[in-house]
XYZ file of N, CA, C and O in Angstrom:
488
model
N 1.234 -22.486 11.016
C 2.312 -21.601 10.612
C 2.200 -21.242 9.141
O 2.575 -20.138 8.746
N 1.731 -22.082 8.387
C 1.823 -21.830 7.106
C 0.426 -21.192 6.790
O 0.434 -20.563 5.731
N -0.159 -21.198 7.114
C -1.537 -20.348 6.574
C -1.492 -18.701 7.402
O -2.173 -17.766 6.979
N -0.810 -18.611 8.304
C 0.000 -17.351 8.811
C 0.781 -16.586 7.364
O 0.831 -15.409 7.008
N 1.263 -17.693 6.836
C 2.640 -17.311 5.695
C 2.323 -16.651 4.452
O 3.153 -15.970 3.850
N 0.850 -16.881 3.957
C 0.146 -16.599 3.160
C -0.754 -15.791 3.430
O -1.727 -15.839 2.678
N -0.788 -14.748 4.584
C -1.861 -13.251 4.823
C -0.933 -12.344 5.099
O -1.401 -11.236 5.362
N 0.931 -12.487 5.150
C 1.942 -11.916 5.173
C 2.236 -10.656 4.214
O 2.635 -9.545 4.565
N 1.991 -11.030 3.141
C 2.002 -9.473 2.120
C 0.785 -8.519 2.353
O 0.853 -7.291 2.293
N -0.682 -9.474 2.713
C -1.299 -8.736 2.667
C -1.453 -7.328 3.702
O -1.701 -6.152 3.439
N -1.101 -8.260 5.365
C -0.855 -7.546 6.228
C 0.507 -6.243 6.541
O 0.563 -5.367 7.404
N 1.372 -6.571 5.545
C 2.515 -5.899 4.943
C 1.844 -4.686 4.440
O 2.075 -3.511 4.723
N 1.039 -5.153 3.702
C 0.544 -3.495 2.182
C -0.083 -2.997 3.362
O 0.434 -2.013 3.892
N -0.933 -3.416 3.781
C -2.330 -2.578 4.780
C -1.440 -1.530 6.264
O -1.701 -0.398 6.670
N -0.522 -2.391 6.660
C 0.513 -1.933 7.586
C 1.298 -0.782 7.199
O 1.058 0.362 7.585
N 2.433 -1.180 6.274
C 3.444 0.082 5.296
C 2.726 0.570 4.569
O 3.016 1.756 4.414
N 1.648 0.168 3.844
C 1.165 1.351 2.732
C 0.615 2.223 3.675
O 1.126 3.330 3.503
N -0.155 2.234 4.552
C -0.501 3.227 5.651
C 0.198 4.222 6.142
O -0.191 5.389 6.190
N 1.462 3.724 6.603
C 2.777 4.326 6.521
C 3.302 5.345 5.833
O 3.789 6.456 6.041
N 3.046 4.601 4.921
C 4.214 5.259 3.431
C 3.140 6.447 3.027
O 3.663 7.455 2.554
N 1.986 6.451 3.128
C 0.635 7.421 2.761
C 1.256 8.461 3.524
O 1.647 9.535 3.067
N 1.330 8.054 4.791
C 1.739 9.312 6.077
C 2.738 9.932 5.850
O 2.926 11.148 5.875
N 3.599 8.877 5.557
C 5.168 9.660 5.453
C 5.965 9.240 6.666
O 7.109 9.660 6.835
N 5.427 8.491 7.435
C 6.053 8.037 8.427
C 6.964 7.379 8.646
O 7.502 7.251 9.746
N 7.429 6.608 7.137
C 8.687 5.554 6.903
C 9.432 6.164 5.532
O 8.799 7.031 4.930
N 10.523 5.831 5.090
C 11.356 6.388 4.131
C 10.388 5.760 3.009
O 10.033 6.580 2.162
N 9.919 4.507 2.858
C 9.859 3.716 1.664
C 8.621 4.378 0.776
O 7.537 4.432 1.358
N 8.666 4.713 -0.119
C 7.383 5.257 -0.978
C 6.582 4.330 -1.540
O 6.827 3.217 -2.005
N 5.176 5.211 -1.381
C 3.955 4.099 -1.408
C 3.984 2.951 -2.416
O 3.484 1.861 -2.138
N 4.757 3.278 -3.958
C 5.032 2.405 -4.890
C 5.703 1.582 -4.432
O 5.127 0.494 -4.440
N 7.067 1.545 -3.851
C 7.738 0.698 -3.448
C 7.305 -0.342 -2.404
O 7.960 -1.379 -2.307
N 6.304 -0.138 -1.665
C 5.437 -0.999 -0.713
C 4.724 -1.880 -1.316
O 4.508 -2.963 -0.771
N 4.251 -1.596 -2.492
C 2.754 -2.008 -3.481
C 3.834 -3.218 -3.929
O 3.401 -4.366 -3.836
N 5.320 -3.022 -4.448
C 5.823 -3.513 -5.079
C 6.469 -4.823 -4.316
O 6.464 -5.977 -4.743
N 7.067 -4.312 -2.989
C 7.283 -5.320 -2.255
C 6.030 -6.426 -1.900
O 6.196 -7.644 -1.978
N 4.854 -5.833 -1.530
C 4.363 -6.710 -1.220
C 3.400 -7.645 -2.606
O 3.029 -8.818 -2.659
N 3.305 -6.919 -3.224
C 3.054 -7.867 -4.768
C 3.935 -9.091 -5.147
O 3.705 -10.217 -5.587
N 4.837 -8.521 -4.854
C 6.274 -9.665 -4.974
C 5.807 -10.933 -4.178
O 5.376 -12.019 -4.564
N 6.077 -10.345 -2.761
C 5.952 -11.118 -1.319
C 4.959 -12.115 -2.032
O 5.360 -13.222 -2.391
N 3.457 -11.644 -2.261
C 2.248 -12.855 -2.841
C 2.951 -13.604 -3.435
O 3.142 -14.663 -2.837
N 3.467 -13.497 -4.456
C 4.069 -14.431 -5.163
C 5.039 -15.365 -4.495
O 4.872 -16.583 -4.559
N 6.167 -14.757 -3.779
C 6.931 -15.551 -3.255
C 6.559 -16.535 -2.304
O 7.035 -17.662 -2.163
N 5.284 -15.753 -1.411
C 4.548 -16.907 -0.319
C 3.696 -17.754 -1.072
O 3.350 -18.836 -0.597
N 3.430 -17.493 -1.862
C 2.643 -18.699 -2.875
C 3.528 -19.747 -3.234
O 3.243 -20.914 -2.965
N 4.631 -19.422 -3.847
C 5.634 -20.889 -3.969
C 6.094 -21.052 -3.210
O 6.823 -21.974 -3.575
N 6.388 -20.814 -1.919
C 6.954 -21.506 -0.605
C 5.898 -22.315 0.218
O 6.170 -23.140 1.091
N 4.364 -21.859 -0.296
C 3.499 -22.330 0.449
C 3.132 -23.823 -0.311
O 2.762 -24.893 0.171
N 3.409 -23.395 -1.741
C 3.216 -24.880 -2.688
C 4.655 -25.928 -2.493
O 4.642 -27.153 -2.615
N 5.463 -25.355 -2.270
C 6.998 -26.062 -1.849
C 6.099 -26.970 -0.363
O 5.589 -28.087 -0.448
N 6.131 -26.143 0.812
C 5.951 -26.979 1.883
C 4.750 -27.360 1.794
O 4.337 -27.406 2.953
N 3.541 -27.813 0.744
C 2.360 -28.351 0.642
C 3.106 -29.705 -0.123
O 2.616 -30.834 -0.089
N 4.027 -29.453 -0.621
C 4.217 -31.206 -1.301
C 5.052 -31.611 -0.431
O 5.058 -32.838 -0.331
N 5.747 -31.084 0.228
C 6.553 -31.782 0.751
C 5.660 -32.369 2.707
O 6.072 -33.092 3.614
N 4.467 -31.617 2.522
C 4.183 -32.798 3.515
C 3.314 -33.728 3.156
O 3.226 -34.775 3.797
N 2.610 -33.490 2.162
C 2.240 -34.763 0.804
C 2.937 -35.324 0.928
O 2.641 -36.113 1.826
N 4.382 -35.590 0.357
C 5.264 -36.612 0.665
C 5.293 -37.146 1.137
O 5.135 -38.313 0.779
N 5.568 -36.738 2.625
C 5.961 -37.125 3.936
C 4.976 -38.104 4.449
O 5.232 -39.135 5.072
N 3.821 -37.648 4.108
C 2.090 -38.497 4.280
C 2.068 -39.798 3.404
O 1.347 -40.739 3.734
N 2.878 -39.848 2.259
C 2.531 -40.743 1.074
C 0.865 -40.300 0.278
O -0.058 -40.878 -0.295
N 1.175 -39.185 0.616
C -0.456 -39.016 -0.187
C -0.224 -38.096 -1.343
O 0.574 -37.163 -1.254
N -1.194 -38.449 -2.875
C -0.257 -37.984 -3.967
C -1.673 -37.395 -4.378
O -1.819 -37.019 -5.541
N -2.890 -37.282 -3.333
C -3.656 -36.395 -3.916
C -3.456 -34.808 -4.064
O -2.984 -34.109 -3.168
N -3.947 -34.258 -5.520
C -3.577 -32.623 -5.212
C -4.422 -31.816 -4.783
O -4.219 -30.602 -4.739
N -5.583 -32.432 -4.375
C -6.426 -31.230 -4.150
C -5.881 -30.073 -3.185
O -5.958 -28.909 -3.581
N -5.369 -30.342 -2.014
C -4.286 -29.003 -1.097
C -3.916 -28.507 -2.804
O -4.994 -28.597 -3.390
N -3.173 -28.179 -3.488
C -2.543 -27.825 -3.935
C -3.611 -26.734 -4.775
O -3.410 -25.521 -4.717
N -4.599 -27.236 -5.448
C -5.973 -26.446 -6.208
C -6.458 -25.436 -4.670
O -6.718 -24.237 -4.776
N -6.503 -26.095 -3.466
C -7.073 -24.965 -2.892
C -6.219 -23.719 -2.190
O -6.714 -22.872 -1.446
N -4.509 -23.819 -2.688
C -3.691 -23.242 -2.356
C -4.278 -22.122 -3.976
O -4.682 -20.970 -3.815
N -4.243 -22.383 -4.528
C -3.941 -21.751 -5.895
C -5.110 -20.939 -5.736
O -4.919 -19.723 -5.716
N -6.642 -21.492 -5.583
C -7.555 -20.585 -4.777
C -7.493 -19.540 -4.015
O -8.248 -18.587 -4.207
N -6.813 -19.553 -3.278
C -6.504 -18.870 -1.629
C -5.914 -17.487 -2.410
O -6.367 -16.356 -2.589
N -4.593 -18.220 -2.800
C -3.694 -17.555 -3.623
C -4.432 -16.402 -4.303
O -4.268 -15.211 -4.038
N -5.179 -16.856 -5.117
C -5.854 -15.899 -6.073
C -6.834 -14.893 -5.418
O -7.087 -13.729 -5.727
N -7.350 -15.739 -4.345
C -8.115 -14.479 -3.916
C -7.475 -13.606 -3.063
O -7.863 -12.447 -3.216
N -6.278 -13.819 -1.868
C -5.768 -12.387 -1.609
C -4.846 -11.990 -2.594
O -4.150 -11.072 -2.161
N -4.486 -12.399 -4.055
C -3.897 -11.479 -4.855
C -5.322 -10.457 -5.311
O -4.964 -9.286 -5.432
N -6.513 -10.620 -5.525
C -7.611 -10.003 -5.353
C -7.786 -9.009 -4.582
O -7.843 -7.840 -4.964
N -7.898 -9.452 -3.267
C -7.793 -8.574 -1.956
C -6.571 -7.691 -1.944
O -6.625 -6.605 -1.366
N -5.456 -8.100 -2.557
C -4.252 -7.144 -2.112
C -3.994 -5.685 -3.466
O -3.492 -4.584 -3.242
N -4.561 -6.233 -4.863
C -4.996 -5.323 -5.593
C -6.050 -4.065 -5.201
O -6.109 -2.857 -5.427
N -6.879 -5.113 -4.450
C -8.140 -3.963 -4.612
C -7.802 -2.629 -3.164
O -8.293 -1.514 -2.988
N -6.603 -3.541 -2.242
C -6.075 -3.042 -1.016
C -5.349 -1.839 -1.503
O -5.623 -0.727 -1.053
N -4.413 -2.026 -2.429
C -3.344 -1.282 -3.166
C -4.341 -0.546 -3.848
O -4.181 0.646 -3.588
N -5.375 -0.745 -4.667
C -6.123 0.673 -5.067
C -6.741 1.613 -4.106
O -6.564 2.831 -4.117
N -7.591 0.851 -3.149
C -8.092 1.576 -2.189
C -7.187 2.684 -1.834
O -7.401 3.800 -2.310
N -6.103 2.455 -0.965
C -4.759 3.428 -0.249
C -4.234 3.949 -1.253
O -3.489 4.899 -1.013
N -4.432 3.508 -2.819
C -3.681 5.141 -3.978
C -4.841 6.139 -3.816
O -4.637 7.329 -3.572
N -5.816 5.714 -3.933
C -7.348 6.765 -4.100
C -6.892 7.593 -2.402
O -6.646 8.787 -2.230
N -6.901 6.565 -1.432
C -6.510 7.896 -0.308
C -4.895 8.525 -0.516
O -4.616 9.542 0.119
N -4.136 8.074 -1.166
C -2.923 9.357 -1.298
C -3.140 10.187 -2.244
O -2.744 11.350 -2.164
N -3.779 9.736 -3.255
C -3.337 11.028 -4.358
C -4.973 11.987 -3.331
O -4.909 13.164 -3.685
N -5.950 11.844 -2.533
C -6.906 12.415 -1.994
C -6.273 13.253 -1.297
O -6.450 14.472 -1.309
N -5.434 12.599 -0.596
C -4.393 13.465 0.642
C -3.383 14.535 -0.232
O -3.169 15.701 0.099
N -2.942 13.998 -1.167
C -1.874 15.013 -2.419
C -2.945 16.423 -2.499
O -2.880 17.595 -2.129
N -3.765 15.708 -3.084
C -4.848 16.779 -3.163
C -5.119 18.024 -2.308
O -5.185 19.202 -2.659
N -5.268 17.430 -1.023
C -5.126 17.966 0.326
C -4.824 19.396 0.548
O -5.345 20.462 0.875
N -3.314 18.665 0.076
C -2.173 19.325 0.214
C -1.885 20.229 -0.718
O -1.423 21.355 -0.538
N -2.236 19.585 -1.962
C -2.462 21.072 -3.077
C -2.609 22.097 -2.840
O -1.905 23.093 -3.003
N -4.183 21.838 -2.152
C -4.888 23.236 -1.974
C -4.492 23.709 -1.185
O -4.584 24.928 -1.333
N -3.819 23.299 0.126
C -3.578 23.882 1.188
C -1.912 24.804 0.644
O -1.726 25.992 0.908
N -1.075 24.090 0.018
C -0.118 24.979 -0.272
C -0.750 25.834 -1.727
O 0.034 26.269 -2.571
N -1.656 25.928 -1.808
C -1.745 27.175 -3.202
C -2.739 28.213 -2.032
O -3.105 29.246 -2.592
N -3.082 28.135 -0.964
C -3.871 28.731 -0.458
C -3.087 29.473 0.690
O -3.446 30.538 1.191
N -1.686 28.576 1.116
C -0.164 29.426 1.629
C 0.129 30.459 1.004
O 0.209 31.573 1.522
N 0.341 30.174 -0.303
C 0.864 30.903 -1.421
C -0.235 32.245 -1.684
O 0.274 33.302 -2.056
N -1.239 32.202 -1.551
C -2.151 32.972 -1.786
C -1.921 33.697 -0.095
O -1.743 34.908 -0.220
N -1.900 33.443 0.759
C -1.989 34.369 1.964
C -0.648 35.054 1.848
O -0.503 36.272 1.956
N 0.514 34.019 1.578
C 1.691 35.352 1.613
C 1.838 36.365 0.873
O 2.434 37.343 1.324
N 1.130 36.365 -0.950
C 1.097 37.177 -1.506
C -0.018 38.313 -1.331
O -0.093 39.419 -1.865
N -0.919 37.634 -0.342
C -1.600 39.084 0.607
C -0.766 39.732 1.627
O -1.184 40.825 2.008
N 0.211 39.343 2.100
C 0.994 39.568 3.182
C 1.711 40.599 2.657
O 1.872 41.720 3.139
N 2.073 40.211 1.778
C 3.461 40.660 0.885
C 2.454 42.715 0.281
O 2.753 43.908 0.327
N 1.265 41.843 -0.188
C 0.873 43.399 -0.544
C 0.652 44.137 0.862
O 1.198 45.240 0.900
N 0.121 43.847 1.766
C -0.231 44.634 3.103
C 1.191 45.472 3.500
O 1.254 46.386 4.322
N 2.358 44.905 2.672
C 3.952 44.933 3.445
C 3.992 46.710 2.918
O 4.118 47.705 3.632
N 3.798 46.595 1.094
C 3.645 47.523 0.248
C 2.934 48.523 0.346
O 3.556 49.585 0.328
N 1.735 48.589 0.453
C 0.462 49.682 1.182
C 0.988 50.178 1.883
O 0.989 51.397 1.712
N 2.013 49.507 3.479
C 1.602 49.942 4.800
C 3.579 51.186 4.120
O 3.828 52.332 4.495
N 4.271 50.511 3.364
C 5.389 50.789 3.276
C 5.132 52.107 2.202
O 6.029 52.928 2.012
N 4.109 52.185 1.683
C 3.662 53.473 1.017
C 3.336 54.605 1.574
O 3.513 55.745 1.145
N 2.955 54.326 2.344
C 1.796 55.698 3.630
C 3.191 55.645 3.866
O 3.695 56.340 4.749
């Protein structure tokens, strides 16, 4: 259960930031990045909370669990950065997209608009 608890943000960003790219959920892509940045953190001290406390429970006062939590830790805060850059490079790609496609709207109606003029001249 607990090593479930700690791939939770990551599977969060990869899930909603996908989302939030689309437009498919209210929450904006920042606000996803932000929740789940948080989340790392928060599953990191809940994961070091219930790592001593079954130390305890064991009578065992070695820390190594605890160094390879901090490990773990660090590397999907790694993974969830480089996750969160990956999916900005595809929205602002998709913004992009969309740029062109609405300046290229804009460009057909103001052909439209002259064809309106010509045809309203004759």
């Amino acid at each position: 259960m607990s090593i479930i608890l700690i791939f939770l943000p990551l599977l969060f960003q990869i899930i909603f930031g996908r989302k939030a790219i689309g437009g498919d959920i209210k929450l904006s892509f920042g606000t996803v990045c932000l929740i789940s940045f948080l989340g790392q953190i928060l599953t990191t001290i809940l994961e070091h909370n219930i790592i001593l406390s079954n130390l305890q429970k064991n009578s065992n006062f070695c820390g190594l669990p605890l160094v390879g939590l901090i490990m773990v830790s660090l590397f999907l805060t790694f993974i969830l950065i480089i996750t969160i850059f990956i999916q900005d490079r595809i929205r602002k790609s998709y913004g992009y997209v969309e740029e062109i496609d609405a300046k290229d709207d804009d460009e057909y109606e103001k052909y439209q608009e002259d064809e309106e003029d010509i045809t309203f001249l004759e």
